[in-house]
Amino acid sequence: MSSYLISGGRPLNGQLHVHGSKNAALPIIAASLLYQGVTVIRGCPDILDVRYMIKILRSIGCGVVYQDDMLQIDASEICLENISRECIGKMRSSILLLGAALGRCRHMTLDYPGGCTIGARPVDIHLKALEQMGVHIEEVDGAIHCETEGLSGARIVLPYPSVGATENLMMAGAMAEGITWIQNAAKEPEVSDLAGFLSAMGVSIYGAGTDRIGILGKCSLHHTEYRVMSDRIVAGTYLLAVAGTGGEIELLNVAEQHMHCLLHLCEAMGCEVRMTEKGVRLKSARRLFAVEDIHTQPFPGFPTDMQSQLMAVLATARGESVIYEHIFENRFRTAGELQKMGADIQIKNNRAVIRGVRKLKGCHVSARDLRGGAALVIAGLMAEGDTIVENSIFVERGYQDICKDLTQLGAEIRHSRDAREG
Ligand code: EPZ
């Protein structure tokens, strides 16, 4: 089991370039199936979830070349029969293949992408909407069997602005007869990035970034080269790591409009934040202030993917902070690990009360999910003494090389292989 060994208590300082976004790259890779030819995606992060997606695409017959951060996908011929069930099971985002694949192959069987530690994560919204577009769906023995005579445009009102369902329907709409309208669509920047890619491919798509998206289907598609947006959650994670440890950072390749909510929160905690021509600069305060009533919300609200990292930073802020998690029903699991480090956190239903303590103590903790793992790395950097964060594989799903990045900022952090060598 691989781990991170962290020697904490040092302020972090320096400059970092933020890699491409996991949550933009994954739907864009799925959308490359729409075009029967070669697509080039640049700025693709080298993370486990991208590697899983590449394995899935290769298992259905795509030619895939991945060099530095450039992904070249040849989807001229695909056959869904041999789809890699091992990778499907490892990654929930495999559900994103449904919309594009049904447009190409008219039938697909996908293992039910089970939940994960942050929640049950059903896919009912995806499936009900695809049925409206002419897909017949049967769920048998944990698998989802989908058949269609051909996708048809529909007027779909989502019961919840699901990011994945919005993205799936954008891809299905690109292959459908007529126009598809998605109302109560997700407005996340990653949805807009997918729309940018689809439009570059030749799809007529309107309204991405708003709650109403229209897609004209059956446009003629062509070869595309596209650069993925930077990862706003990785950027936010590093900003909070500096806020929590004291110090100063300049993050390059960051879009301010993707980070407003978090940047305002950092200022409310006492940090100095300003935009530079290259990105964003943050200077931490000696001791941060607590922040009351933080609610995770769909974009542009405070992102649920930053909730665990913020909880770690507030563990030593001055005063009492309250975080409400409204998106995933089980996303407070990291609190237990932070309590082992001396944090004073009380959880009741979807509400976490964090009373700031002077210092966290380094100890042996276990990551249980991607962002919870990143939060424990931040806590280890803030703590006095050494911390071991087990199950680093969770973090490697979404951070290209967190050790290299944090070491560049002056952190003392090593990966399990080095740790075992002593
Ligand atoms: C995307 O997941 C992201 N993943 C998540 O990031 C992110 O936390 C989430 O959006 C919310 O912003 C990717 O983009 C790959 P949802 P997704 O559909 O699409 C419920 C990370 O750490 N729901 O917006 O799965 C669901 O249970 C990951 O990078 C249904 O009930 O999120 C949840 O409570 C974690 N039925 C809520 O909606 C459905 O059919 C939000 O889910 C679909 C969703």
Short mmCIF file of C-alpha atoms and ligand atoms in Angstrom, two decimals:
data_model
loop_
_atom_site.label_atom_id
_atom_site.label_comp_id
_atom_site.label_asym_id
_atom_site.label_seq_id
_atom_site.Cartn_x
_atom_site.Cartn_y
_atom_site.Cartn_z
CA MET A 1 0.00 0.00 0.00
CA SER A 2 1.66 3.27 -1.07
CA SER A 3 1.75 6.26 1.24
CA TYR A 4 3.02 9.80 1.60
CA LEU A 5 5.52 10.56 4.39
CA ILE A 6 5.31 14.21 5.39
CA SER A 7 7.42 16.22 7.81
CA GLY A 8 5.16 19.16 8.68
CA GLY A 9 5.38 22.62 10.18
CA ARG A 10 7.06 24.43 7.28
CA PRO A 11 5.56 27.42 5.43
CA LEU A 12 5.19 26.86 1.68
CA ASN A 13 6.47 29.44 -0.80
CA GLY A 14 6.97 29.62 -4.53
CA GLN A 15 5.35 29.43 -7.94
CA LEU A 16 3.49 26.53 -9.55
CA HIS A 17 1.98 25.77 -12.94
CA VAL A 18 -1.38 23.97 -12.59
CA HIS A 19 -1.91 20.90 -14.80
CA GLY A 20 -4.97 20.15 -16.94
CA SER A 21 -8.33 19.43 -15.36
CA LYS A 22 -9.32 15.82 -14.58
CA ASN A 23 -13.01 16.72 -14.66
CA ALA A 24 -12.71 18.44 -18.03
CA ALA A 25 -10.37 15.86 -19.61
CA LEU A 26 -12.53 12.81 -18.81
CA PRO A 27 -15.72 13.94 -20.62
CA ILE A 28 -13.63 15.35 -23.49
CA ILE A 29 -11.85 11.99 -23.92
CA ALA A 30 -15.27 10.29 -23.96
CA ALA A 31 -16.50 12.82 -26.55
CA SER A 32 -13.61 11.90 -28.88
CA LEU A 33 -15.69 8.76 -29.70
CA LEU A 34 -18.15 11.00 -31.57
CA TYR A 35 -15.72 11.51 -34.45
CA GLN A 36 -14.75 8.58 -36.68
CA GLY A 37 -11.18 9.72 -37.05
CA VAL A 38 -8.27 11.21 -35.12
CA THR A 39 -8.67 13.75 -32.29
CA VAL A 40 -5.83 15.46 -30.40
CA ILE A 41 -6.32 16.59 -26.79
CA ARG A 42 -3.56 18.71 -25.25
CA GLY A 43 -3.00 19.56 -21.59
CA CYS A 44 -4.28 16.12 -20.58
CA PRO A 45 -3.13 15.39 -16.97
CA ASP A 46 -1.14 12.18 -16.39
CA ILE A 47 -3.37 10.83 -13.60
CA LEU A 48 -4.83 7.40 -12.88
CA ASP A 49 -8.36 8.27 -14.06
CA VAL A 50 -7.03 9.35 -17.45
CA ARG A 51 -4.99 6.12 -17.63
CA TYR A 52 -8.16 4.11 -16.87
CA MET A 53 -10.06 5.99 -19.60
CA ILE A 54 -7.25 5.30 -22.09
CA LYS A 55 -7.43 1.56 -21.24
CA ILE A 56 -11.19 1.60 -21.85
CA LEU A 57 -10.80 3.33 -25.21
CA ARG A 58 -8.08 0.88 -26.27
CA SER A 59 -10.30 -2.05 -25.18
CA ILE A 60 -13.00 -0.93 -27.65
CA GLY A 61 -10.56 -0.61 -30.52
CA CYS A 62 -9.37 3.01 -30.39
CA GLY A 63 -5.76 3.75 -31.24
CA VAL A 64 -4.39 5.92 -28.41
CA VAL A 65 -0.99 7.61 -28.20
CA TYR A 66 -0.21 9.51 -24.99
CA GLN A 67 2.94 11.61 -25.00
CA ASP A 68 3.79 14.29 -22.41
CA ASP A 69 0.39 15.91 -21.97
CA MET A 70 -0.85 15.23 -25.51
CA LEU A 71 -3.42 12.52 -26.16
CA GLN A 72 -4.04 11.38 -29.75
CA ILE A 73 -7.15 9.22 -30.13
CA ASP A 74 -8.13 7.39 -33.33
CA ALA A 75 -11.80 6.37 -32.96
CA SER A 76 -12.29 5.35 -36.62
CA GLU A 77 -13.37 1.81 -35.71
CA ILE A 78 -14.87 0.90 -32.33
CA CYS A 79 -16.47 -2.28 -31.01
CA LEU A 80 -18.10 -2.10 -27.58
CA GLU A 81 -18.28 -5.88 -27.03
CA ASN A 82 -14.83 -6.09 -25.44
CA ILE A 83 -15.08 -3.01 -23.23
CA SER A 84 -12.73 -3.29 -20.25
CA ARG A 85 -15.06 -4.12 -17.35
CA GLU A 86 -12.11 -3.92 -14.93
CA CYS A 87 -11.57 -0.21 -15.67
CA ILE A 88 -15.31 0.50 -15.83
CA GLY A 89 -15.58 -0.78 -12.28
CA LYS A 90 -12.66 1.34 -11.13
CA MET A 91 -13.99 4.63 -12.36
CA ARG A 92 -17.46 6.10 -12.07
CA SER A 93 -16.81 8.53 -14.85
CA SER A 94 -17.05 5.59 -17.29
CA ILE A 95 -20.79 6.39 -17.35
CA LEU A 96 -19.74 9.39 -19.49
CA LEU A 97 -19.06 6.98 -22.38
CA LEU A 98 -22.76 6.18 -22.69
CA GLY A 99 -23.93 9.27 -24.57
CA ALA A 100 -21.14 9.19 -27.16
CA ALA A 101 -21.10 5.40 -27.60
CA LEU A 102 -24.87 5.15 -28.16
CA GLY A 103 -24.56 7.76 -30.86
CA ARG A 104 -22.04 5.56 -32.65
CA CYS A 105 -23.04 1.98 -31.88
CA ARG A 106 -26.73 2.16 -30.89
CA HIS A 107 -26.26 -0.37 -28.13
CA MET A 108 -24.05 -0.61 -25.07
CA THR A 109 -23.84 -2.67 -21.90
CA LEU A 110 -22.12 -0.97 -19.02
CA ASP A 111 -21.54 -2.33 -15.53
CA TYR A 112 -23.47 -0.26 -13.04
CA PRO A 113 -20.83 2.22 -11.90
CA GLY A 114 -21.10 1.53 -8.17
CA GLY A 115 -21.01 4.22 -5.56
CA CYS A 116 -17.85 5.22 -3.80
CA THR A 117 -17.01 6.39 -0.30
CA ILE A 118 -18.44 9.87 -0.84
CA GLY A 119 -21.92 8.61 -1.66
CA ALA A 120 -24.22 6.20 -3.52
CA ARG A 121 -23.84 8.27 -6.69
CA PRO A 122 -26.76 6.82 -8.66
CA VAL A 123 -27.09 7.41 -12.41
CA ASP A 124 -30.90 7.60 -12.58
CA ILE A 125 -30.84 11.16 -13.96
CA HIS A 126 -28.57 10.05 -16.84
CA LEU A 127 -30.75 7.03 -17.65
CA LYS A 128 -34.17 8.73 -17.45
CA ALA A 129 -32.99 11.51 -19.76
CA LEU A 130 -31.48 9.06 -22.29
CA GLU A 131 -34.81 7.19 -22.34
CA GLN A 132 -36.41 10.49 -23.40
CA MET A 133 -33.96 10.48 -26.34
CA GLY A 134 -35.13 7.07 -27.54
CA VAL A 135 -32.87 4.75 -25.57
CA HIS A 136 -34.38 1.53 -24.21
CA ILE A 137 -32.67 0.71 -20.91
CA GLU A 138 -32.74 -2.47 -18.83
CA GLU A 139 -30.83 -2.90 -15.60
CA VAL A 140 -30.03 -6.60 -15.15
CA ASP A 141 -27.62 -8.12 -12.55
CA GLY A 142 -25.78 -4.87 -11.92
CA ALA A 143 -25.35 -4.10 -15.61
CA ILE A 144 -27.08 -1.42 -17.68
CA HIS A 145 -28.19 -2.66 -21.13
CA CYS A 146 -28.95 0.19 -23.56
CA GLU A 147 -30.44 -0.12 -27.07
CA THR A 148 -31.65 2.53 -29.48
CA GLU A 149 -32.96 2.67 -33.04
CA GLY A 150 -31.31 6.07 -33.20
CA LEU A 151 -31.10 8.97 -30.75
CA SER A 152 -33.73 11.68 -31.14
CA GLY A 153 -33.54 15.21 -29.81
CA ALA A 154 -35.72 15.96 -26.76
CA ARG A 155 -36.59 18.71 -24.33
CA ILE A 156 -35.08 17.46 -21.04
CA VAL A 157 -35.57 19.07 -17.64
CA LEU A 158 -32.99 17.73 -15.16
CA PRO A 159 -34.35 17.26 -11.62
CA TYR A 160 -30.90 18.28 -10.36
CA PRO A 161 -28.08 20.08 -12.25
CA SER A 162 -25.99 16.90 -12.47
CA VAL A 163 -22.56 17.59 -14.04
CA GLY A 164 -22.16 14.10 -15.50
CA ALA A 165 -25.73 13.88 -16.76
CA THR A 166 -25.42 17.28 -18.45
CA GLU A 167 -22.20 16.16 -20.15
CA ASN A 168 -23.65 12.79 -21.21
CA LEU A 169 -26.67 14.50 -22.77
CA MET A 170 -24.52 17.05 -24.60
CA MET A 171 -22.68 14.16 -26.26
CA ALA A 172 -25.86 12.22 -27.00
CA GLY A 173 -27.45 15.40 -28.37
CA ALA A 174 -24.55 15.81 -30.81
CA MET A 175 -25.54 12.46 -32.39
CA ALA A 176 -29.32 12.83 -32.14
CA GLU A 177 -31.82 13.68 -34.88
CA GLY A 178 -33.03 17.28 -34.31
CA ILE A 179 -32.44 19.59 -31.35
CA THR A 180 -31.90 18.60 -27.72
CA TRP A 181 -32.60 21.13 -24.96
CA ILE A 182 -31.20 20.52 -21.47
CA GLN A 183 -32.91 22.64 -18.81
CA ASN A 184 -31.55 22.95 -15.27
CA ALA A 185 -28.19 22.04 -16.81
CA ALA A 186 -25.00 22.09 -14.71
CA LYS A 187 -22.99 25.33 -15.13
CA GLU A 188 -19.57 24.04 -14.03
CA PRO A 189 -16.55 25.31 -16.04
CA GLU A 190 -15.81 21.71 -17.05
CA VAL A 191 -19.22 21.57 -18.79
CA SER A 192 -18.28 24.73 -20.70
CA ASP A 193 -14.91 23.19 -21.60
CA LEU A 194 -16.66 20.13 -23.04
CA ALA A 195 -18.91 22.48 -25.03
CA GLY A 196 -15.79 24.25 -26.33
CA PHE A 197 -14.40 20.92 -27.49
CA LEU A 198 -17.69 19.82 -29.13
CA SER A 199 -18.00 23.15 -30.90
CA ALA A 200 -14.37 22.87 -32.13
CA MET A 201 -15.32 19.43 -33.50
CA GLY A 202 -18.21 20.96 -35.48
CA VAL A 203 -21.17 20.50 -33.10
CA SER A 204 -23.67 23.40 -32.93
CA ILE A 205 -24.11 23.92 -29.21
CA TYR A 206 -25.53 26.95 -27.33
CA GLY A 207 -25.83 28.11 -23.75
CA ALA A 208 -23.06 26.11 -22.02
CA GLY A 209 -22.29 27.77 -18.68
CA THR A 210 -25.96 28.65 -18.24
CA ASP A 211 -28.77 26.40 -16.97
CA ARG A 212 -30.17 25.94 -20.50
CA ILE A 213 -28.13 24.24 -23.22
CA GLY A 214 -29.25 23.54 -26.79
CA ILE A 215 -27.51 21.09 -29.15
CA LEU A 216 -28.28 20.66 -32.86
CA GLY A 217 -27.58 17.00 -33.68
CA LYS A 218 -26.03 15.29 -36.71
CA CYS A 219 -23.65 18.10 -37.60
CA SER A 220 -20.71 16.97 -39.71
CA LEU A 221 -17.72 16.55 -37.42
CA HIS A 222 -14.05 16.98 -38.23
CA HIS A 223 -10.54 16.48 -36.88
CA THR A 224 -9.99 18.54 -33.73
CA GLU A 225 -7.01 19.64 -31.68
CA TYR A 226 -8.09 21.04 -28.30
CA ARG A 227 -6.41 22.15 -25.07
CA VAL A 228 -8.12 21.19 -21.78
CA MET A 229 -8.69 23.91 -19.14
CA SER A 230 -6.50 23.97 -16.02
CA ASP A 231 -7.65 22.09 -12.94
CA ARG A 232 -9.44 24.52 -10.62
CA ILE A 233 -9.65 21.93 -7.81
CA VAL A 234 -5.91 21.16 -7.93
CA ALA A 235 -5.32 24.95 -7.95
CA GLY A 236 -7.62 25.39 -4.96
CA THR A 237 -5.92 22.54 -3.12
CA TYR A 238 -2.50 24.21 -3.43
CA LEU A 239 -3.88 27.61 -2.44
CA LEU A 240 -5.34 26.07 0.72
CA ALA A 241 -2.10 24.19 1.42
CA VAL A 242 -0.28 27.56 1.48
CA ALA A 243 -3.08 29.21 3.47
CA GLY A 244 -2.88 26.45 6.07
CA THR A 245 0.90 26.33 6.41
CA GLY A 246 1.62 30.08 6.09
CA GLY A 247 3.69 31.40 3.20
CA GLU A 248 3.05 32.76 -0.26
CA ILE A 249 2.33 31.22 -3.65
CA GLU A 250 1.80 32.34 -7.23
CA LEU A 251 -0.28 29.87 -9.26
CA LEU A 252 0.14 30.08 -13.04
CA ASN A 253 -2.39 28.96 -15.65
CA VAL A 254 -5.41 29.61 -13.36
CA ALA A 255 -8.70 31.20 -14.49
CA GLU A 256 -9.97 33.63 -11.84
CA GLN A 257 -13.57 33.23 -13.02
CA HIS A 258 -13.38 29.54 -12.03
CA MET A 259 -12.22 30.31 -8.49
CA HIS A 260 -14.22 33.31 -7.24
CA CYS A 261 -15.93 31.55 -4.36
CA LEU A 262 -12.75 29.97 -2.99
CA LEU A 263 -10.70 33.17 -3.39
CA HIS A 264 -13.31 35.15 -1.39
CA LEU A 265 -13.21 32.45 1.30
CA CYS A 266 -9.41 32.69 1.50
CA GLU A 267 -9.74 36.46 1.99
CA ALA A 268 -12.38 35.91 4.68
CA MET A 269 -9.88 33.64 6.46
CA GLY A 270 -7.35 36.51 6.43
CA CYS A 271 -5.24 35.76 3.35
CA GLU A 272 -4.18 38.41 0.86
CA VAL A 273 -5.32 37.39 -2.62
CA ARG A 274 -4.64 39.18 -5.89
CA MET A 275 -4.72 38.37 -9.56
CA THR A 276 -1.45 38.78 -11.48
CA GLU A 277 -0.98 38.81 -15.23
CA LYS A 278 0.20 35.19 -14.93
CA GLY A 279 -2.46 33.84 -12.55
CA VAL A 280 -3.27 34.27 -8.86
CA ARG A 281 -1.07 35.16 -5.86
CA LEU A 282 -1.99 34.26 -2.26
CA LYS A 283 -0.21 35.35 0.92
CA SER A 284 -1.33 33.57 4.07
CA ALA A 285 -1.96 35.15 7.46
CA ARG A 286 -0.11 34.22 10.66
CA ARG A 287 -3.23 32.49 11.96
CA LEU A 288 -6.36 32.16 9.85
CA PHE A 289 -9.82 33.27 10.96
CA ALA A 290 -12.67 30.77 11.21
CA VAL A 291 -15.47 31.09 8.65
CA GLU A 292 -19.11 30.40 9.49
CA ASP A 293 -21.82 28.84 7.37
CA ILE A 294 -20.02 27.50 4.32
CA HIS A 295 -22.41 25.60 2.04
CA THR A 296 -21.22 23.34 -0.79
CA GLN A 297 -23.24 24.20 -3.89
CA PRO A 298 -23.21 23.62 -7.66
CA PHE A 299 -21.08 26.17 -9.55
CA PRO A 300 -20.66 29.09 -9.00
CA GLY A 301 -21.13 28.17 -5.31
CA PHE A 302 -18.43 26.67 -3.08
CA PRO A 303 -17.35 23.37 -4.73
CA THR A 304 -17.90 20.11 -2.85
CA ASP A 305 -14.53 18.98 -4.23
CA MET A 306 -12.84 21.59 -2.01
CA GLN A 307 -14.79 20.78 1.17
CA SER A 308 -12.38 18.27 2.73
CA GLN A 309 -9.34 20.45 2.03
CA LEU A 310 -11.06 23.48 3.61
CA MET A 311 -11.97 21.43 6.68
CA ALA A 312 -8.30 20.56 7.17
CA VAL A 313 -7.24 24.22 6.96
CA LEU A 314 -9.99 25.42 9.34
CA ALA A 315 -8.84 22.84 11.92
CA THR A 316 -6.28 25.37 13.22
CA ALA A 317 -8.13 28.61 12.41
CA ARG A 318 -9.03 31.02 15.22
CA GLY A 319 -12.65 30.36 16.28
CA GLU A 320 -15.49 28.07 15.19
CA SER A 321 -16.29 27.28 11.54
CA VAL A 322 -19.35 25.48 10.18
CA ILE A 323 -19.45 23.59 6.86
CA TYR A 324 -22.66 22.18 5.31
CA GLU A 325 -22.22 19.45 2.65
CA HIS A 326 -25.24 19.49 0.32
CA ILE A 327 -23.96 17.50 -2.67
CA PHE A 328 -22.68 14.11 -1.45
CA GLU A 329 -24.22 12.37 1.54
CA ASN A 330 -20.99 10.82 2.81
CA ARG A 331 -18.27 13.37 2.25
CA PHE A 332 -17.24 14.05 5.86
CA ARG A 333 -15.26 10.82 6.30
CA THR A 334 -11.94 12.62 6.47
CA ALA A 335 -13.05 14.30 9.72
CA GLY A 336 -12.27 11.10 11.65
CA GLU A 337 -8.71 11.06 10.36
CA LEU A 338 -8.26 14.75 11.15
CA GLN A 339 -9.51 14.10 14.70
CA LYS A 340 -6.65 11.58 15.10
CA MET A 341 -4.32 14.55 14.40
CA GLY A 342 -5.95 16.58 17.18
CA ALA A 343 -8.64 18.42 15.19
CA ASP A 344 -11.83 19.32 17.10
CA ILE A 345 -14.60 18.49 14.60
CA GLN A 346 -18.20 17.56 15.43
CA ILE A 347 -20.35 16.06 12.66
CA LYS A 348 -24.16 16.01 12.74
CA ASN A 349 -25.92 14.91 9.55
CA ASN A 350 -24.62 17.19 6.78
CA ARG A 351 -23.18 19.77 9.19
CA ALA A 352 -19.59 19.88 10.45
CA VAL A 353 -18.54 22.21 13.29
CA ILE A 354 -14.78 22.81 13.38
CA ARG A 355 -13.31 24.48 16.49
CA GLY A 356 -9.80 25.69 15.70
CA VAL A 357 -6.95 24.22 17.78
CA ARG A 358 -3.47 25.73 18.04
CA LYS A 359 -1.68 22.91 16.26
CA LEU A 360 -2.30 19.54 14.65
CA LYS A 361 -0.03 16.62 15.55
CA GLY A 362 1.53 14.42 12.88
CA CYS A 363 0.35 10.77 12.92
CA HIS A 364 -0.60 7.75 10.78
CA VAL A 365 -3.81 8.42 8.81
CA SER A 366 -5.59 6.78 5.87
CA ALA A 367 -7.04 8.37 2.76
CA ARG A 368 -10.50 7.08 1.83
CA ASP A 369 -11.19 9.13 -1.26
CA LEU A 370 -9.45 11.49 -3.67
CA ARG A 371 -10.14 14.89 -2.11
CA GLY A 372 -10.07 13.52 1.44
CA GLY A 373 -6.59 12.22 0.70
CA ALA A 374 -5.50 15.65 -0.52
CA ALA A 375 -6.96 17.14 2.67
CA LEU A 376 -4.84 14.77 4.80
CA VAL A 377 -1.73 15.80 2.87
CA ILE A 378 -2.53 19.44 3.70
CA ALA A 379 -3.08 18.51 7.36
CA GLY A 380 0.27 16.69 7.39
CA LEU A 381 1.99 19.78 5.98
CA MET A 382 0.37 21.92 8.71
CA ALA A 383 1.05 19.49 11.59
CA GLU A 384 3.98 19.35 13.98
CA GLY A 385 6.06 16.21 13.41
CA ASP A 386 5.71 13.45 10.82
CA THR A 387 2.52 12.23 9.16
CA ILE A 388 2.01 9.11 7.05
CA VAL A 389 -0.95 9.30 4.67
CA GLU A 390 -1.82 5.77 3.57
CA ASN A 391 -3.61 4.85 0.31
CA SER A 392 -1.92 7.54 -1.75
CA ILE A 393 -3.44 5.81 -4.80
CA PHE A 394 -6.64 7.78 -4.16
CA VAL A 395 -4.72 11.06 -4.52
CA GLU A 396 -2.94 9.86 -7.66
CA ARG A 397 -6.35 9.58 -9.32
CA GLY A 398 -6.58 13.36 -9.56
CA TYR A 399 -3.17 14.94 -8.85
CA GLN A 400 -0.44 14.46 -11.45
CA ASP A 401 2.49 14.57 -8.99
CA ILE A 402 1.50 16.17 -5.67
CA CYS A 403 4.90 15.30 -4.14
CA LYS A 404 6.85 17.09 -6.87
CA ASP A 405 4.55 20.13 -6.75
CA LEU A 406 4.66 20.49 -2.96
CA THR A 407 8.41 19.85 -2.79
CA GLN A 408 8.80 22.71 -5.27
CA LEU A 409 7.08 24.89 -2.63
CA GLY A 410 9.48 23.80 0.10
CA ALA A 411 7.46 20.94 1.61
CA GLU A 412 9.17 17.84 2.99
CA ILE A 413 7.06 15.07 1.44
CA ARG A 414 8.04 11.70 -0.03
CA HIS A 415 6.13 8.90 -1.72
CA SER A 416 5.89 5.43 -0.11
CA ARG A 417 8.58 3.93 -2.31
CA ASP A 418 11.14 6.45 -1.00
CA ALA A 419 9.72 6.23 2.54
CA ARG A 420 10.25 2.45 2.61
CA GLU A 421 13.85 3.02 1.49
CA GLY A 422 14.21 5.22 4.62
C1 EPZ B 1 -18.76 15.41 -11.05
O1 EPZ B 1 -19.27 14.17 -10.57
C2 EPZ B 1 -17.30 15.40 -10.67
N1 EPZ B 1 -16.62 14.29 -11.32
C3 EPZ B 1 -17.15 15.28 -9.15
O2 EPZ B 1 -15.76 15.38 -8.85
C4 EPZ B 1 -17.87 16.47 -8.51
O3 EPZ B 1 -17.81 16.35 -7.10
C5 EPZ B 1 -19.35 16.47 -8.95
O4 EPZ B 1 -19.41 16.52 -10.40
C6 EPZ B 1 -20.11 17.68 -8.41
O5 EPZ B 1 -19.50 18.85 -8.83
C7 EPZ B 1 -16.29 14.39 -12.64
O6 EPZ B 1 -16.56 15.38 -13.28
C8 EPZ B 1 -15.56 13.23 -13.23
P1 EPZ B 1 -23.18 14.98 -10.20
P2 EPZ B 1 -20.77 13.68 -11.00
O7 EPZ B 1 -23.82 14.13 -11.20
O8 EPZ B 1 -21.03 14.08 -12.39
C9 EPZ B 1 -26.59 13.03 -7.53
C10 EPZ B 1 -13.73 14.74 -7.85
O9 EPZ B 1 -13.34 14.69 -6.67
N2 EPZ B 1 -26.97 12.32 -8.76
O10 EPZ B 1 -23.23 16.47 -10.38
O11 EPZ B 1 -20.90 12.26 -10.63
C11 EPZ B 1 -25.26 12.51 -6.98
O12 EPZ B 1 -25.47 11.36 -6.18
C12 EPZ B 1 -15.11 14.25 -8.20
O13 EPZ B 1 -13.03 15.18 -8.81
C13 EPZ B 1 -28.12 11.54 -8.76
O14 EPZ B 1 -28.81 11.42 -7.76
O15 EPZ B 1 -21.66 14.57 -10.00
C14 EPZ B 1 -24.77 13.69 -6.17
O16 EPZ B 1 -25.42 13.68 -4.91
C15 EPZ B 1 -15.89 13.74 -7.00
N3 EPZ B 1 -28.45 10.87 -9.90
C16 EPZ B 1 -25.25 14.90 -6.98
O17 EPZ B 1 -26.32 14.41 -7.82
C17 EPZ B 1 -27.70 10.96 -11.05
O18 EPZ B 1 -28.06 10.33 -12.07
C18 EPZ B 1 -24.18 15.52 -7.84
O19 EPZ B 1 -23.76 14.58 -8.77
C19 EPZ B 1 -26.53 11.76 -11.02
C20 EPZ B 1 -26.19 12.44 -9.88
#
